[in-house]
């Protein structure tokens, strides 16, 4: 993806207030991110592990979503990211919940998805990060990236809708 600036990131959020978007923790090392290998940009608030954020390019421009990360129950089990379909053990996948955009969100509605806890789906797909085991598939990288992107756009559409 195209490298993002802090102001572009802050302006992209669809499911939090302008004040929240202004205050939320954007990584300082934006220059050091592996942008060419990223299908979306995701990170955690270093001061609050339950807060995560995700910014992606969509047909209507950049879309940023604030996420709440559900705490782990402690027992290790195998689970799969609903975006990139990477399988992790233990706490490698987390349930992340996004408040819906607009009035629906203000009425308390949210959507959840199981996502790689470190939001590094793009790097797992490209083999730059190892989750221990991937299901062998005959898809090319381009096809896996396309599938991940479609899954992500579906999630973003649910947040927006
Ligand atoms: Zn993933």
Tab-separated table of N, CA, C and O and ligand atoms in Angstrom, residues 40 81-86 88 115-116 119-122 124 148, ligand 1:
chain	number	residue	atom	x	y	z
A	40	UNK	N	-2.873	-3.806	4.429
A	40	UNK	CA	-3.526	-2.817	5.297
A	40	UNK	C	-2.548	-2.529	6.428
A	40	UNK	O	-1.597	-3.286	6.650
A	81	UNK	N	-7.354	-16.793	11.557
A	81	UNK	CA	-7.687	-15.396	11.257
A	81	UNK	C	-8.733	-15.375	10.138
A	81	UNK	O	-8.576	-16.068	9.127
A	82	UNK	N	-9.780	-14.585	10.317
A	82	UNK	CA	-10.849	-14.552	9.318
A	82	UNK	C	-10.471	-13.695	8.109
A	82	UNK	O	-11.184	-13.699	7.109
A	83	UNK	N	-9.380	-12.976	8.185
A	83	UNK	CA	-8.945	-12.158	7.037
A	83	UNK	C	-7.976	-12.931	6.158
A	83	UNK	O	-8.221	-13.145	4.979
A	84	UNK	N	-6.840	-13.355	6.753
A	84	UNK	CA	-5.781	-13.982	5.936
A	84	UNK	C	-5.812	-15.505	6.021
A	84	UNK	O	-5.060	-16.168	5.315
A	85	UNK	N	-6.668	-16.061	6.885
A	85	UNK	CA	-6.825	-17.511	7.063
A	85	UNK	C	-5.555	-18.197	7.561
A	85	UNK	O	-5.349	-19.389	7.338
A	86	UNK	N	-4.675	-17.448	8.220
A	86	UNK	CA	-3.523	-18.051	8.884
A	86	UNK	C	-3.990	-18.680	10.189
A	86	UNK	O	-4.801	-18.092	10.906
A	88	UNK	N	-3.163	-19.931	13.929
A	88	UNK	CA	-2.237	-19.699	15.028
A	88	UNK	C	-2.656	-20.564	16.211
A	88	UNK	O	-3.816	-20.910	16.364
A	115	UNK	N	-9.088	-11.965	14.148
A	115	UNK	CA	-8.009	-11.410	13.327
A	115	UNK	C	-6.680	-11.722	14.003
A	115	UNK	O	-6.601	-11.778	15.244
A	116	UNK	N	-5.609	-11.904	13.182
A	116	UNK	CA	-4.268	-12.092	13.733
A	116	UNK	C	-4.033	-11.012	14.796
A	116	UNK	O	-4.187	-9.824	14.517
A	119	UNK	N	-2.043	-8.154	13.877
A	119	UNK	CA	-2.541	-7.487	12.667
A	119	UNK	C	-1.521	-7.531	11.527
A	119	UNK	O	-1.495	-6.641	10.680
A	120	UNK	N	-0.692	-8.549	11.526
A	120	UNK	CA	0.367	-8.662	10.517
A	120	UNK	C	-0.009	-9.640	9.404
A	120	UNK	O	0.858	-10.294	8.817
A	121	UNK	N	-1.303	-9.737	9.090
A	121	UNK	CA	-1.789	-10.675	8.060
A	121	UNK	C	-0.932	-10.613	6.799
A	121	UNK	O	-0.555	-11.648	6.238
A	122	UNK	N	-0.634	-9.396	6.348
A	122	UNK	CA	0.110	-9.213	5.090
A	122	UNK	C	1.464	-9.909	5.146
A	122	UNK	O	1.932	-10.464	4.150
A	124	UNK	N	2.315	-12.505	7.179
A	124	UNK	CA	2.143	-13.965	7.206
A	124	UNK	C	1.945	-14.486	5.786
A	124	UNK	O	2.523	-15.498	5.400
A	148	UNK	N	-7.694	-12.052	0.984
A	148	UNK	CA	-7.591	-11.321	2.253
A	148	UNK	C	-8.227	-9.947	2.116
A	148	UNK	O	-8.956	-9.480	2.996
B	1	LIG	ZN1	-4.518	-12.546	9.669
